Amino acid sequence: MKSLDRTGWITVGVMLLLGVLPPFFYWIGNEFYLLLATRLVILAIAAVSLNLILGYGGMASFGHAAFVGIGAYAMGIPVYHEFYGGFSAAASTNGLFQLALSVGLSALFALITGAISLRTRGVYFIMITMAFAQMVFYLFQSLDEYGGDDGLVIEMRSELPWINLDHPLQMYLLSFVSLVVAMGVVHMIVNSRFGMVLRGAKGNDERLVTLGFNTYLYRLTAYVIAGAICGFAGWLTANFSTFVSPSMMGWGRSGELMFMVILGGAATALGPVLGAAAFILIEEILSSFTVYWHLPFGLMLIGVVLFARGGLLGMLQGRGRGK
Amino acid sequence: MDTTLLFIQILNGVQLGLLLFLVASGLTLVFGILDFVNLAHGSIYMLGAFICASLTFLVGNFLIAVLLAVPITGVIGYLIERVLIRQLYARSHLDHVLATFGLILVIDTTVQIIWGPAGISVPLPDWLNGQTELFAGVVVPTFRLIIIAAGLAVAAGLFWLVNYTRLGMLIRAGASNSTMVSALGVDIKTLFSLVFALGAMLAGLAGMLISPITEASINMGGEVIITAFVVIIIGGIGSMKGAFVAAILVGLIDTLGRSFLDDVFALFMSQNAAETAAPAISAMLIYILMAVILALRPQGLFPPKVR
Amino acid sequence: MKKILSAALVATMLTTPAAWARDVKIGFVTTLTTGAAVIGNDIKKAVDLAMEHIGGKMAGLNVQLIYADDGFKPETGKQATDKLVKQDNVDFVAGYVWSHVLLASRKSVLDAGKFLISANAGPSPIAGKLCNRNFFSTSWQNDQTPMAMGEVLNQKGVKSLYIIAPNYAAGKNMVAGVERTFKGKILGKDMTTWPTQLDFSAELAKAKASGAEALFIFYPGKAGGAFIKQYQQAGMKDVMPLYTVFTVDALSLPKLQKAGFTDILGSQFTQEWDPSLDNAQNKRFVADFKAKYGSYPSFYAAQAYDAIFLIKSAVEAVNGNLDDIDGMRAAMKSASFPSVRGKFTYGNNHFPIQNFYLREVVKDADGNWTTKVVKTVYENNQDPYASQCPLK
């Protein structure tokens, strides 16, 4: 095993903190911080998956929240039918079945929309992914059976072997381990031959095409993998909140995921996690001081862009603009 | 289908389209010429509406307030460019997106601190608040005709500015080769500031024109910015002609979809199903339109010339 | 491992301050940011006034009130609720303007065995299959108000109606409600994109062309003001009188007055409360609210004011023993507190069985626009979902 560089140490350190601190708070009786951390970690998984295509692949998806929503509804709808009948083929409280559904449907949606969207580049890609996400948003908003705009209350968390998701600590640990696995998977992908092509195509697509690579297929594969991971994050979200609503997948949410990745540091392993943490923690801290907390938060975002190239991780690495 | 109603709805669609054009034209100018993605364009639209609303109560007349508020919005746009935007031209589009998202939060919160969260209802002079009979049976709100007139006037002015003036020539030249233009002794930095200020004025004007119909409110920027982006993407980034065609197209499709989709659906499905499906589909309509156009023409209807 | 952890949890819960002599802690979740903060601010004013009126005490105990912002988002609302329940360890969680925020947050409160009091949102699941013995409403169930409006239209002899409402859950509930009771013919119905669509030119043109006798709309918040302006600009007052629910309120009237949209004067809508209702509690509330803040309270404010007095009645019934959950529940169920809407009772699903009034927009003695009660439409009306609720 090769030795860690500075970024590696920072990554390990932050992840250790994230693994130990919330359970410790729970231990001393402060369950709220565990819940806060659970939401953070699940968002981080979605951000990590977006980073695979946005950071490494240069595909800025502005519709990523749709995958979270599809994954969450794919968990909630089987439970709904289990409790209230109708559509018995999908009725189930079995977590593994729901998980397969969440990941499978998100991947399928990514495959279909990706195949069309990837014909475009740059800002056109940003907007076409947003268009598909808005279609899903309005679809679920109009599905009265599943609560429409009010959302769907999920009566029961997924049933899994050995794990009880009703237990907040187990819910957290599952989410945390999932985040570590997701980071590992993305790390493996980008450092494989596949990842080299993906990253190469971001920098110079034509050269790789001339070399005989079908970069479109590489991009599409990455897009589907990202969609699947994000669908998994949706399954976790549904289990954490026991509620899902279309507002989880509006363009504003997709934007927030994008901002998290850029803020934390795109194309880095830890960046998306830092970005998600910054969004959640700053909101929690600033909003306890003033209802006008968006103002300092906005100034901070501008400051990061102006003075910290490479986002928050870049700042931690001491790669600020002035250095 | 009733032809009078169809005519009125087409007029409504054109009016919506022209309002969208005012927002989208500024966006496409800044995007096409400065190569800058400005998410905060919608916030300037909102700012224009609030400034105009306050001035309306101060001077007692909406039209005078608009005449005063447009240059004020331009100055604010100019200052924003000098202080912040200028630093970002050399950066990636993603940096633009994050920084202007921060700017949205700053502007929106500042507006809320100054004017409160409630929003302001803007009164019109009586002669604008009534209706006009265009010809037998076609009665439309007078103010909507004013919006159509203002939109067409601005569109004509922009075409003239870009195609027939020295400033327009510099803008076109600066867009394709800014080094060359500055080598010729033109102050490209000031030129860019002016373009940004022009974009801000156009957005502000759109906000002012919509506020007597709805109101000046905190969230109005977020509601319009996405549709404006849809318009410039369909039209092709940087193309003024594209923005105009796409804006009218989006305005018409949205309005006609809202008006007649349920009748169309009722032809081949049950009344109940049509009533459920039509609103959902009409909400999606402009996104479906954009997805189809991009799938067929990945760079919009009027793609920018290769630089 | 698991056992130790839960033991630790139990231990910390046991070491919280003793049941007596502690404060009454109330968490109040509402919207304090975004444009919707205008509603949250009005609610906050009413709650502050209620606290003033009770002298900050219930049954001799100090009341600790903690406001939390839902940011108009279900996730943020749930997180704020979690914090109130887990960190601040409140006894009551009240507030909730929005259905989706309430639905997302309800489990956090109810699983912890605390009381959940909705001061506005009333989605049908919570009245029906998801009802809970620790949930109480000081507002209404969504369907009730438009059902009353349908009845009003029948009484007025309206034969044909055009409906325009936003295409989201509450909008559909409102339409379903009026359709359930209205006996005439519905000549057309438009469901508009929510919340982004604020230009109703196409819908108004269709309504006008339909030739219906009357127009029914539901547009809460700023969309309501926008609709009314366009209704006036289209010159439809004399062609199609406007009937609304939750569209005209004390938050929009001052703005419309300032901008001179006089067509709203005389327009009628239904509601369970009105500032002119004649009872001691309401007179004090409205007079002091106007004196303190210079404006009429909205129905949101009235319901929030009631929520505080509902809680007070519970705490007093058990003499401040906040561990007596059953006693407090029974007290609230009896609805024995003085409500600003007058006497009402609670149904099995803990939604009010109450009167609904027809209100009309009028000028008050000072020339300000407000509303007055025209008549009582329904007496002791219960929502249609109560039968789906298994509670007795």
mmCIF file of N, CA, C and O in Angstrom, chain B residues 49-123:
data_model
loop_
_atom_site.group_PDB
_atom_site.id
_atom_site.type_symbol
_atom_site.label_atom_id
_atom_site.label_comp_id
_atom_site.label_asym_id
_atom_site.label_seq_id
_atom_site.Cartn_x
_atom_site.Cartn_y
_atom_site.Cartn_z
ATOM 1 N N ALA B 49 -37.882 45.275 -10.277
ATOM 2 C CA ALA B 49 -39.296 45.358 -9.899
ATOM 3 C C ALA B 49 -39.466 46.093 -8.574
ATOM 4 O O ALA B 49 -40.351 46.942 -8.433
ATOM 5 N N PHE B 50 -38.617 45.788 -7.602
ATOM 6 C CA PHE B 50 -38.750 46.432 -6.285
ATOM 7 C C PHE B 50 -38.432 47.920 -6.351
ATOM 8 O O PHE B 50 -39.121 48.746 -5.752
ATOM 9 N N ILE B 51 -37.372 48.259 -7.087
ATOM 10 C CA ILE B 51 -37.009 49.676 -7.187
ATOM 11 C C ILE B 51 -38.144 50.454 -7.840
ATOM 12 O O ILE B 51 -38.567 51.513 -7.375
ATOM 13 N N CYS B 52 -38.678 49.882 -8.932
ATOM 14 C CA CYS B 52 -39.777 50.536 -9.648
ATOM 15 C C CYS B 52 -41.011 50.653 -8.755
ATOM 16 O O CYS B 52 -41.687 51.685 -8.762
ATOM 17 N N ALA B 53 -41.286 49.591 -7.961
ATOM 18 C CA ALA B 53 -42.466 49.624 -7.089
ATOM 19 C C ALA B 53 -42.347 50.752 -6.078
ATOM 20 O O ALA B 53 -43.288 51.529 -5.871
ATOM 21 N N SER B 54 -41.170 50.877 -5.463
ATOM 22 C CA SER B 54 -40.977 51.952 -4.483
ATOM 23 C C SER B 54 -41.112 53.319 -5.139
ATOM 24 O O SER B 54 -41.746 54.231 -4.601
ATOM 25 N N LEU B 55 -40.517 53.446 -6.330
ATOM 26 C CA LEU B 55 -40.576 54.735 -7.023
ATOM 27 C C LEU B 55 -41.997 55.081 -7.438
ATOM 28 O O LEU B 55 -42.384 56.254 -7.438
ATOM 29 N N THR B 56 -42.782 54.043 -7.789
ATOM 30 C CA THR B 56 -44.170 54.291 -8.175
ATOM 31 C C THR B 56 -44.916 55.001 -7.045
ATOM 32 O O THR B 56 -45.669 55.947 -7.268
ATOM 33 N N PHE B 57 -44.696 54.526 -5.817
ATOM 34 C CA PHE B 57 -45.371 55.163 -4.684
ATOM 35 C C PHE B 57 -44.762 56.529 -4.390
ATOM 36 O O PHE B 57 -45.433 57.440 -3.929
ATOM 37 N N LEU B 58 -43.472 56.683 -4.678
ATOM 38 C CA LEU B 58 -42.788 57.938 -4.387
ATOM 39 C C LEU B 58 -43.209 59.050 -5.355
ATOM 40 O O LEU B 58 -43.570 60.156 -4.939
ATOM 41 N N VAL B 59 -43.190 58.741 -6.663
ATOM 42 C CA VAL B 59 -43.512 59.783 -7.642
ATOM 43 C C VAL B 59 -44.975 59.740 -8.068
ATOM 44 O O VAL B 59 -45.452 60.657 -8.728
ATOM 45 N N GLY B 60 -45.665 58.651 -7.699
ATOM 46 C CA GLY B 60 -47.102 58.611 -7.948
ATOM 47 C C GLY B 60 -47.499 58.194 -9.351
ATOM 48 O O GLY B 60 -48.662 58.263 -9.704
ATOM 49 N N ASN B 61 -46.542 57.794 -10.174
ATOM 50 C CA ASN B 61 -46.907 57.359 -11.513
ATOM 51 C C ASN B 61 -46.001 56.210 -11.958
ATOM 52 O O ASN B 61 -44.773 56.312 -11.923
ATOM 53 N N PHE B 62 -46.648 55.158 -12.428
ATOM 54 C CA PHE B 62 -45.891 53.961 -12.796
ATOM 55 C C PHE B 62 -44.937 54.218 -13.951
ATOM 56 O O PHE B 62 -43.785 53.799 -13.930
ATOM 57 N N LEU B 63 -45.408 54.922 -14.970
ATOM 58 C CA LEU B 63 -44.562 55.103 -16.162
ATOM 59 C C LEU B 63 -43.314 55.924 -15.857
ATOM 60 O O LEU B 63 -42.214 55.584 -16.297
ATOM 61 N N ILE B 64 -43.485 56.993 -15.076
ATOM 62 C CA ILE B 64 -42.311 57.789 -14.688
ATOM 63 C C ILE B 64 -41.358 56.936 -13.860
ATOM 64 O O ILE B 64 -40.131 56.986 -14.025
ATOM 65 N N ALA B 65 -41.936 56.121 -12.978
ATOM 66 C CA ALA B 65 -41.111 55.259 -12.138
ATOM 67 C C ALA B 65 -40.267 54.324 -12.993
ATOM 68 O O ALA B 65 -39.088 54.104 -12.722
ATOM 69 N N VAL B 66 -40.871 53.774 -14.065
ATOM 70 C CA VAL B 66 -40.113 52.882 -14.947
ATOM 71 C C VAL B 66 -38.955 53.643 -15.580
ATOM 72 O O VAL B 66 -37.815 53.166 -15.608
ATOM 73 N N LEU B 67 -39.238 54.848 -16.069
ATOM 74 C CA LEU B 67 -38.190 55.628 -16.721
ATOM 75 C C LEU B 67 -37.033 55.915 -15.766
ATOM 76 O O LEU B 67 -35.874 55.971 -16.179
ATOM 77 N N LEU B 68 -37.339 56.102 -14.486
ATOM 78 C CA LEU B 68 -36.275 56.346 -13.501
ATOM 79 C C LEU B 68 -35.569 55.049 -13.108
ATOM 80 O O LEU B 68 -34.357 55.008 -12.908
ATOM 81 N N ALA B 69 -36.356 53.978 -13.000
ATOM 82 C CA ALA B 69 -35.800 52.733 -12.440
ATOM 83 C C ALA B 69 -34.882 52.019 -13.422
ATOM 84 O O ALA B 69 -33.922 51.361 -13.004
ATOM 85 N N VAL B 70 -35.160 52.149 -14.727
ATOM 86 C CA VAL B 70 -34.318 51.434 -15.687
ATOM 87 C C VAL B 70 -32.850 51.870 -15.602
ATOM 88 O O VAL B 70 -31.960 51.020 -15.463
ATOM 89 N N PRO B 71 -32.551 53.178 -15.661
ATOM 90 C CA PRO B 71 -31.136 53.555 -15.510
ATOM 91 C C PRO B 71 -30.551 53.173 -14.145
ATOM 92 O O PRO B 71 -29.367 52.795 -14.073
ATOM 93 N N ILE B 72 -31.358 53.249 -13.082
ATOM 94 C CA ILE B 72 -30.826 52.858 -11.763
ATOM 95 C C ILE B 72 -30.397 51.392 -11.794
ATOM 96 O O ILE B 72 -29.312 51.030 -11.321
ATOM 97 N N THR B 73 -31.252 50.542 -12.386
ATOM 98 C CA THR B 73 -30.894 49.126 -12.490
ATOM 99 C C THR B 73 -29.610 48.967 -13.300
ATOM 100 O O THR B 73 -28.757 48.143 -12.978
ATOM 101 N N GLY B 74 -29.495 49.770 -14.375
ATOM 102 C CA GLY B 74 -28.286 49.709 -15.183
ATOM 103 C C GLY B 74 -27.045 50.037 -14.367
ATOM 104 O O GLY B 74 -26.022 49.349 -14.468
ATOM 105 N N VAL B 75 -27.142 51.085 -13.544
ATOM 106 C CA VAL B 75 -25.995 51.477 -12.706
ATOM 107 C C VAL B 75 -25.646 50.349 -11.734
ATOM 108 O O VAL B 75 -24.468 50.013 -11.544
ATOM 109 N N ILE B 76 -26.683 49.732 -11.146
ATOM 110 C CA ILE B 76 -26.409 48.634 -10.217
ATOM 111 C C ILE B 76 -25.699 47.495 -10.951
ATOM 112 O O ILE B 76 -24.726 46.920 -10.454
ATOM 113 N N GLY B 77 -26.193 47.189 -12.167
ATOM 114 C CA GLY B 77 -25.546 46.148 -12.964
ATOM 115 C C GLY B 77 -24.090 46.491 -13.233
ATOM 116 O O GLY B 77 -23.198 45.646 -13.103
ATOM 117 N N TYR B 78 -23.855 47.756 -13.596
ATOM 118 C CA TYR B 78 -22.492 48.225 -13.870
ATOM 119 C C TYR B 78 -21.594 48.013 -12.651
ATOM 120 O O TYR B 78 -20.483 47.483 -12.748
ATOM 121 N N LEU B 79 -22.113 48.387 -11.475
ATOM 122 C CA LEU B 79 -21.308 48.253 -10.248
ATOM 123 C C LEU B 79 -21.022 46.782 -9.934
ATOM 124 O O LEU B 79 -19.907 46.420 -9.553
ATOM 125 N N ILE B 80 -22.051 45.943 -10.104
ATOM 126 C CA ILE B 80 -21.844 44.515 -9.835
ATOM 127 C C ILE B 80 -20.740 43.971 -10.739
ATOM 128 O O ILE B 80 -19.875 43.212 -10.311
ATOM 129 N N GLU B 81 -20.763 44.418 -12.009
ATOM 130 C CA GLU B 81 -19.738 43.940 -12.936
ATOM 131 C C GLU B 81 -18.358 44.400 -12.498
ATOM 132 O O GLU B 81 -17.407 43.625 -12.491
ATOM 133 N N ARG B 82 -18.260 45.686 -12.114
ATOM 134 C CA ARG B 82 -16.953 46.217 -11.733
ATOM 135 C C ARG B 82 -16.402 45.530 -10.495
ATOM 136 O O ARG B 82 -15.212 45.226 -10.412
ATOM 137 N N VAL B 83 -17.280 45.275 -9.518
ATOM 138 C CA VAL B 83 -16.801 44.748 -8.236
ATOM 139 C C VAL B 83 -16.553 43.233 -8.298
ATOM 140 O O VAL B 83 -15.537 42.743 -7.824
ATOM 141 N N LEU B 84 -17.494 42.504 -8.894
ATOM 142 C CA LEU B 84 -17.402 41.048 -8.791
ATOM 143 C C LEU B 84 -17.191 40.340 -10.126
ATOM 144 O O LEU B 84 -16.206 39.600 -10.303
ATOM 145 N N ILE B 85 -18.114 40.562 -11.070
ATOM 146 C CA ILE B 85 -18.157 39.730 -12.270
ATOM 147 C C ILE B 85 -16.820 39.769 -13.020
ATOM 148 O O ILE B 85 -16.321 38.753 -13.497
ATOM 149 N N ARG B 86 -16.252 40.982 -13.094
ATOM 150 C CA ARG B 86 -14.990 41.173 -13.805
ATOM 151 C C ARG B 86 -13.891 40.198 -13.359
ATOM 152 O O ARG B 86 -13.086 39.755 -14.151
ATOM 153 N N GLN B 87 -13.891 39.874 -12.057
ATOM 154 C CA GLN B 87 -12.852 38.976 -11.529
ATOM 155 C C GLN B 87 -13.003 37.550 -12.057
ATOM 156 O O GLN B 87 -12.122 36.723 -11.881
ATOM 157 N N LEU B 88 -14.175 37.252 -12.635
ATOM 158 C CA LEU B 88 -14.505 35.856 -12.885
ATOM 159 C C LEU B 88 -14.435 35.444 -14.344
ATOM 160 O O LEU B 88 -14.607 34.276 -14.673
ATOM 161 N N TYR B 89 -14.180 36.410 -15.270
ATOM 162 C CA TYR B 89 -14.214 36.057 -16.689
ATOM 163 C C TYR B 89 -13.238 34.935 -17.022
ATOM 164 O O TYR B 89 -13.513 34.086 -17.862
ATOM 165 N N ALA B 90 -12.100 34.938 -16.360
ATOM 166 C CA ALA B 90 -11.076 33.957 -16.705
ATOM 167 C C ALA B 90 -11.375 32.574 -16.127
ATOM 168 O O ALA B 90 -10.675 31.614 -16.429
ATOM 169 N N ARG B 91 -12.406 32.507 -15.278
ATOM 170 C CA ARG B 91 -12.680 31.236 -14.596
ATOM 171 C C ARG B 91 -13.593 30.329 -15.415
ATOM 172 O O ARG B 91 -14.138 30.735 -16.433
ATOM 173 N N SER B 92 -13.781 29.114 -14.878
ATOM 174 C CA SER B 92 -14.635 28.151 -15.573
ATOM 175 C C SER B 92 -16.101 28.503 -15.350
ATOM 176 O O SER B 92 -16.455 29.250 -14.442
ATOM 177 N N HIS B 93 -16.951 27.924 -16.193
ATOM 178 C CA HIS B 93 -18.389 28.145 -16.050
ATOM 179 C C HIS B 93 -18.880 27.708 -14.680
ATOM 180 O O HIS B 93 -19.787 28.298 -14.112
ATOM 181 N N LEU B 94 -18.285 26.645 -14.126
ATOM 182 C CA LEU B 94 -18.742 26.153 -12.828
ATOM 183 C C LEU B 94 -18.469 27.175 -11.737
ATOM 184 O O LEU B 94 -19.258 27.346 -10.811
ATOM 185 N N ASP B 95 -17.330 27.866 -11.833
ATOM 186 C CA ASP B 95 -17.040 28.936 -10.867
ATOM 187 C C ASP B 95 -18.054 30.074 -11.010
ATOM 188 O O ASP B 95 -18.502 30.646 -10.010
ATOM 189 N N HIS B 96 -18.438 30.380 -12.268
ATOM 190 C CA HIS B 96 -19.465 31.407 -12.482
ATOM 191 C C HIS B 96 -20.744 31.008 -11.756
ATOM 192 O O HIS B 96 -21.382 31.815 -11.083
ATOM 193 N N VAL B 97 -21.106 29.724 -11.935
ATOM 194 C CA VAL B 97 -22.364 29.230 -11.376
ATOM 195 C C VAL B 97 -22.359 29.373 -9.851
ATOM 196 O O VAL B 97 -23.301 29.883 -9.252
ATOM 197 N N LEU B 98 -21.277 28.957 -9.225
ATOM 198 C CA LEU B 98 -21.224 29.012 -7.758
ATOM 199 C C LEU B 98 -21.218 30.459 -7.255
ATOM 200 O O LEU B 98 -21.937 30.811 -6.315
ATOM 201 N N ALA B 99 -20.409 31.304 -7.899
ATOM 202 C CA ALA B 99 -20.315 32.690 -7.438
ATOM 203 C C ALA B 99 -21.640 33.431 -7.632
ATOM 204 O O ALA B 99 -22.078 34.176 -6.746
ATOM 205 N N THR B 100 -22.299 33.207 -8.784
ATOM 206 C CA THR B 100 -23.557 33.941 -8.991
ATOM 207 C C THR B 100 -24.681 33.346 -8.144
ATOM 208 O O THR B 100 -25.630 34.046 -7.807
ATOM 209 N N PHE B 101 -24.553 32.072 -7.776
ATOM 210 C CA PHE B 101 -25.521 31.541 -6.810
ATOM 211 C C PHE B 101 -25.358 32.266 -5.474
ATOM 212 O O PHE B 101 -26.338 32.647 -4.831
ATOM 213 N N GLY B 102 -24.097 32.477 -5.077
ATOM 214 C CA GLY B 102 -23.846 33.264 -3.871
ATOM 215 C C GLY B 102 -24.435 34.663 -3.998
ATOM 216 O O GLY B 102 -25.058 35.182 -3.070
ATOM 217 N N LEU B 103 -24.283 35.231 -5.199
ATOM 218 C CA LEU B 103 -24.798 36.579 -5.446
ATOM 219 C C LEU B 103 -26.330 36.619 -5.326
ATOM 220 O O LEU B 103 -26.900 37.578 -4.797
ATOM 221 N N ILE B 104 -26.988 35.548 -5.802
ATOM 222 C CA ILE B 104 -28.451 35.461 -5.662
ATOM 223 C C ILE B 104 -28.832 35.554 -4.191
ATOM 224 O O ILE B 104 -29.714 36.326 -3.801
ATOM 225 N N LEU B 105 -28.145 34.762 -3.357
ATOM 226 C CA LEU B 105 -28.480 34.766 -1.929
ATOM 227 C C LEU B 105 -28.273 36.155 -1.341
ATOM 228 O O LEU B 105 -29.083 36.637 -0.555
ATOM 229 N N VAL B 106 -27.174 36.811 -1.746
ATOM 230 C CA VAL B 106 -26.886 38.144 -1.214
ATOM 231 C C VAL B 106 -27.963 39.144 -1.640
ATOM 232 O O VAL B 106 -28.539 39.853 -0.805
ATOM 233 N N ILE B 107 -28.284 39.173 -2.940
ATOM 234 C CA ILE B 107 -29.265 40.158 -3.427
ATOM 235 C C ILE B 107 -30.644 39.873 -2.837
ATOM 236 O O ILE B 107 -31.327 40.769 -2.334
ATOM 237 N N ASP B 108 -31.067 38.594 -2.880
ATOM 238 C CA ASP B 108 -32.408 38.260 -2.390
ATOM 239 C C ASP B 108 -32.565 38.616 -0.910
ATOM 240 O O ASP B 108 -33.594 39.155 -0.499
ATOM 241 N N THR B 109 -31.540 38.309 -0.117
ATOM 242 C CA THR B 109 -31.644 38.600 1.307
ATOM 243 C C THR B 109 -31.626 40.097 1.558
ATOM 244 O O THR B 109 -32.356 40.609 2.416
ATOM 245 N N THR B 110 -30.786 40.817 0.783
ATOM 246 C CA THR B 110 -30.746 42.271 0.941
ATOM 247 C C THR B 110 -32.105 42.878 0.627
ATOM 248 O O THR B 110 -32.606 43.739 1.357
ATOM 249 N N VAL B 111 -32.712 42.407 -0.450
ATOM 250 C CA VAL B 111 -34.053 42.900 -0.810
ATOM 251 C C VAL B 111 -35.036 42.613 0.320
ATOM 252 O O VAL B 111 -35.863 43.451 0.686
ATOM 253 N N GLN B 112 -34.925 41.417 0.897
ATOM 254 C CA GLN B 112 -35.845 41.074 1.981
ATOM 255 C C GLN B 112 -35.631 41.958 3.204
ATOM 256 O O GLN B 112 -36.571 42.342 3.888
ATOM 257 N N ILE B 113 -34.358 42.298 3.465
ATOM 258 C CA ILE B 113 -34.081 43.178 4.605
ATOM 259 C C ILE B 113 -34.638 44.575 4.353
ATOM 260 O O ILE B 113 -35.225 45.202 5.227
ATOM 261 N N ILE B 114 -34.473 45.059 3.123
ATOM 262 C CA ILE B 114 -34.922 46.421 2.821
ATOM 263 C C ILE B 114 -36.440 46.505 2.716
ATOM 264 O O ILE B 114 -37.074 47.363 3.309
ATOM 265 N N TRP B 115 -37.038 45.596 1.928
ATOM 266 C CA TRP B 115 -38.453 45.737 1.606
ATOM 267 C C TRP B 115 -39.361 44.772 2.382
ATOM 268 O O TRP B 115 -40.566 44.816 2.222
ATOM 269 N N GLY B 116 -38.788 43.868 3.157
ATOM 270 C CA GLY B 116 -39.606 42.889 3.873
ATOM 271 C C GLY B 116 -40.000 41.741 2.967
ATOM 272 O O GLY B 116 -39.852 41.822 1.745
ATOM 273 N N PRO B 117 -40.516 40.647 3.558
ATOM 274 C CA PRO B 117 -40.811 39.463 2.746
ATOM 275 C C PRO B 117 -42.136 39.552 1.991
ATOM 276 O O PRO B 117 -42.423 38.726 1.153
ATOM 277 N N ALA B 118 -42.957 40.572 2.288
ATOM 278 C CA ALA B 118 -44.341 40.536 1.813
ATOM 279 C C ALA B 118 -44.497 40.798 0.320
ATOM 280 O O ALA B 118 -45.435 40.331 -0.298
ATOM 281 N N GLY B 119 -43.579 41.510 -0.285
ATOM 282 C CA GLY B 119 -43.773 41.871 -1.682
ATOM 283 C C GLY B 119 -44.630 43.120 -1.795
ATOM 284 O O GLY B 119 -45.282 43.528 -0.833
ATOM 285 N N ILE B 120 -44.589 43.751 -2.958
ATOM 286 C CA ILE B 120 -45.317 45.011 -3.148
ATOM 287 C C ILE B 120 -46.224 44.906 -4.363
ATOM 288 O O ILE B 120 -45.808 44.485 -5.435
ATOM 289 N N SER B 121 -47.469 45.271 -4.172
ATOM 290 C CA SER B 121 -48.413 45.353 -5.273
ATOM 291 C C SER B 121 -48.257 46.707 -5.947
ATOM 292 O O SER B 121 -48.253 47.726 -5.267
ATOM 293 N N VAL B 122 -48.113 46.722 -7.252
ATOM 294 C CA VAL B 122 -47.824 47.971 -7.943
ATOM 295 C C VAL B 122 -49.086 48.508 -8.631
ATOM 296 O O VAL B 122 -49.681 47.817 -9.448
ATOM 297 N N PRO B 123 -49.512 49.725 -8.289
ATOM 298 C CA PRO B 123 -50.702 50.275 -8.922
ATOM 299 C C PRO B 123 -50.405 50.851 -10.304
ATOM 300 O O PRO B 123 -49.315 51.361 -10.552
#
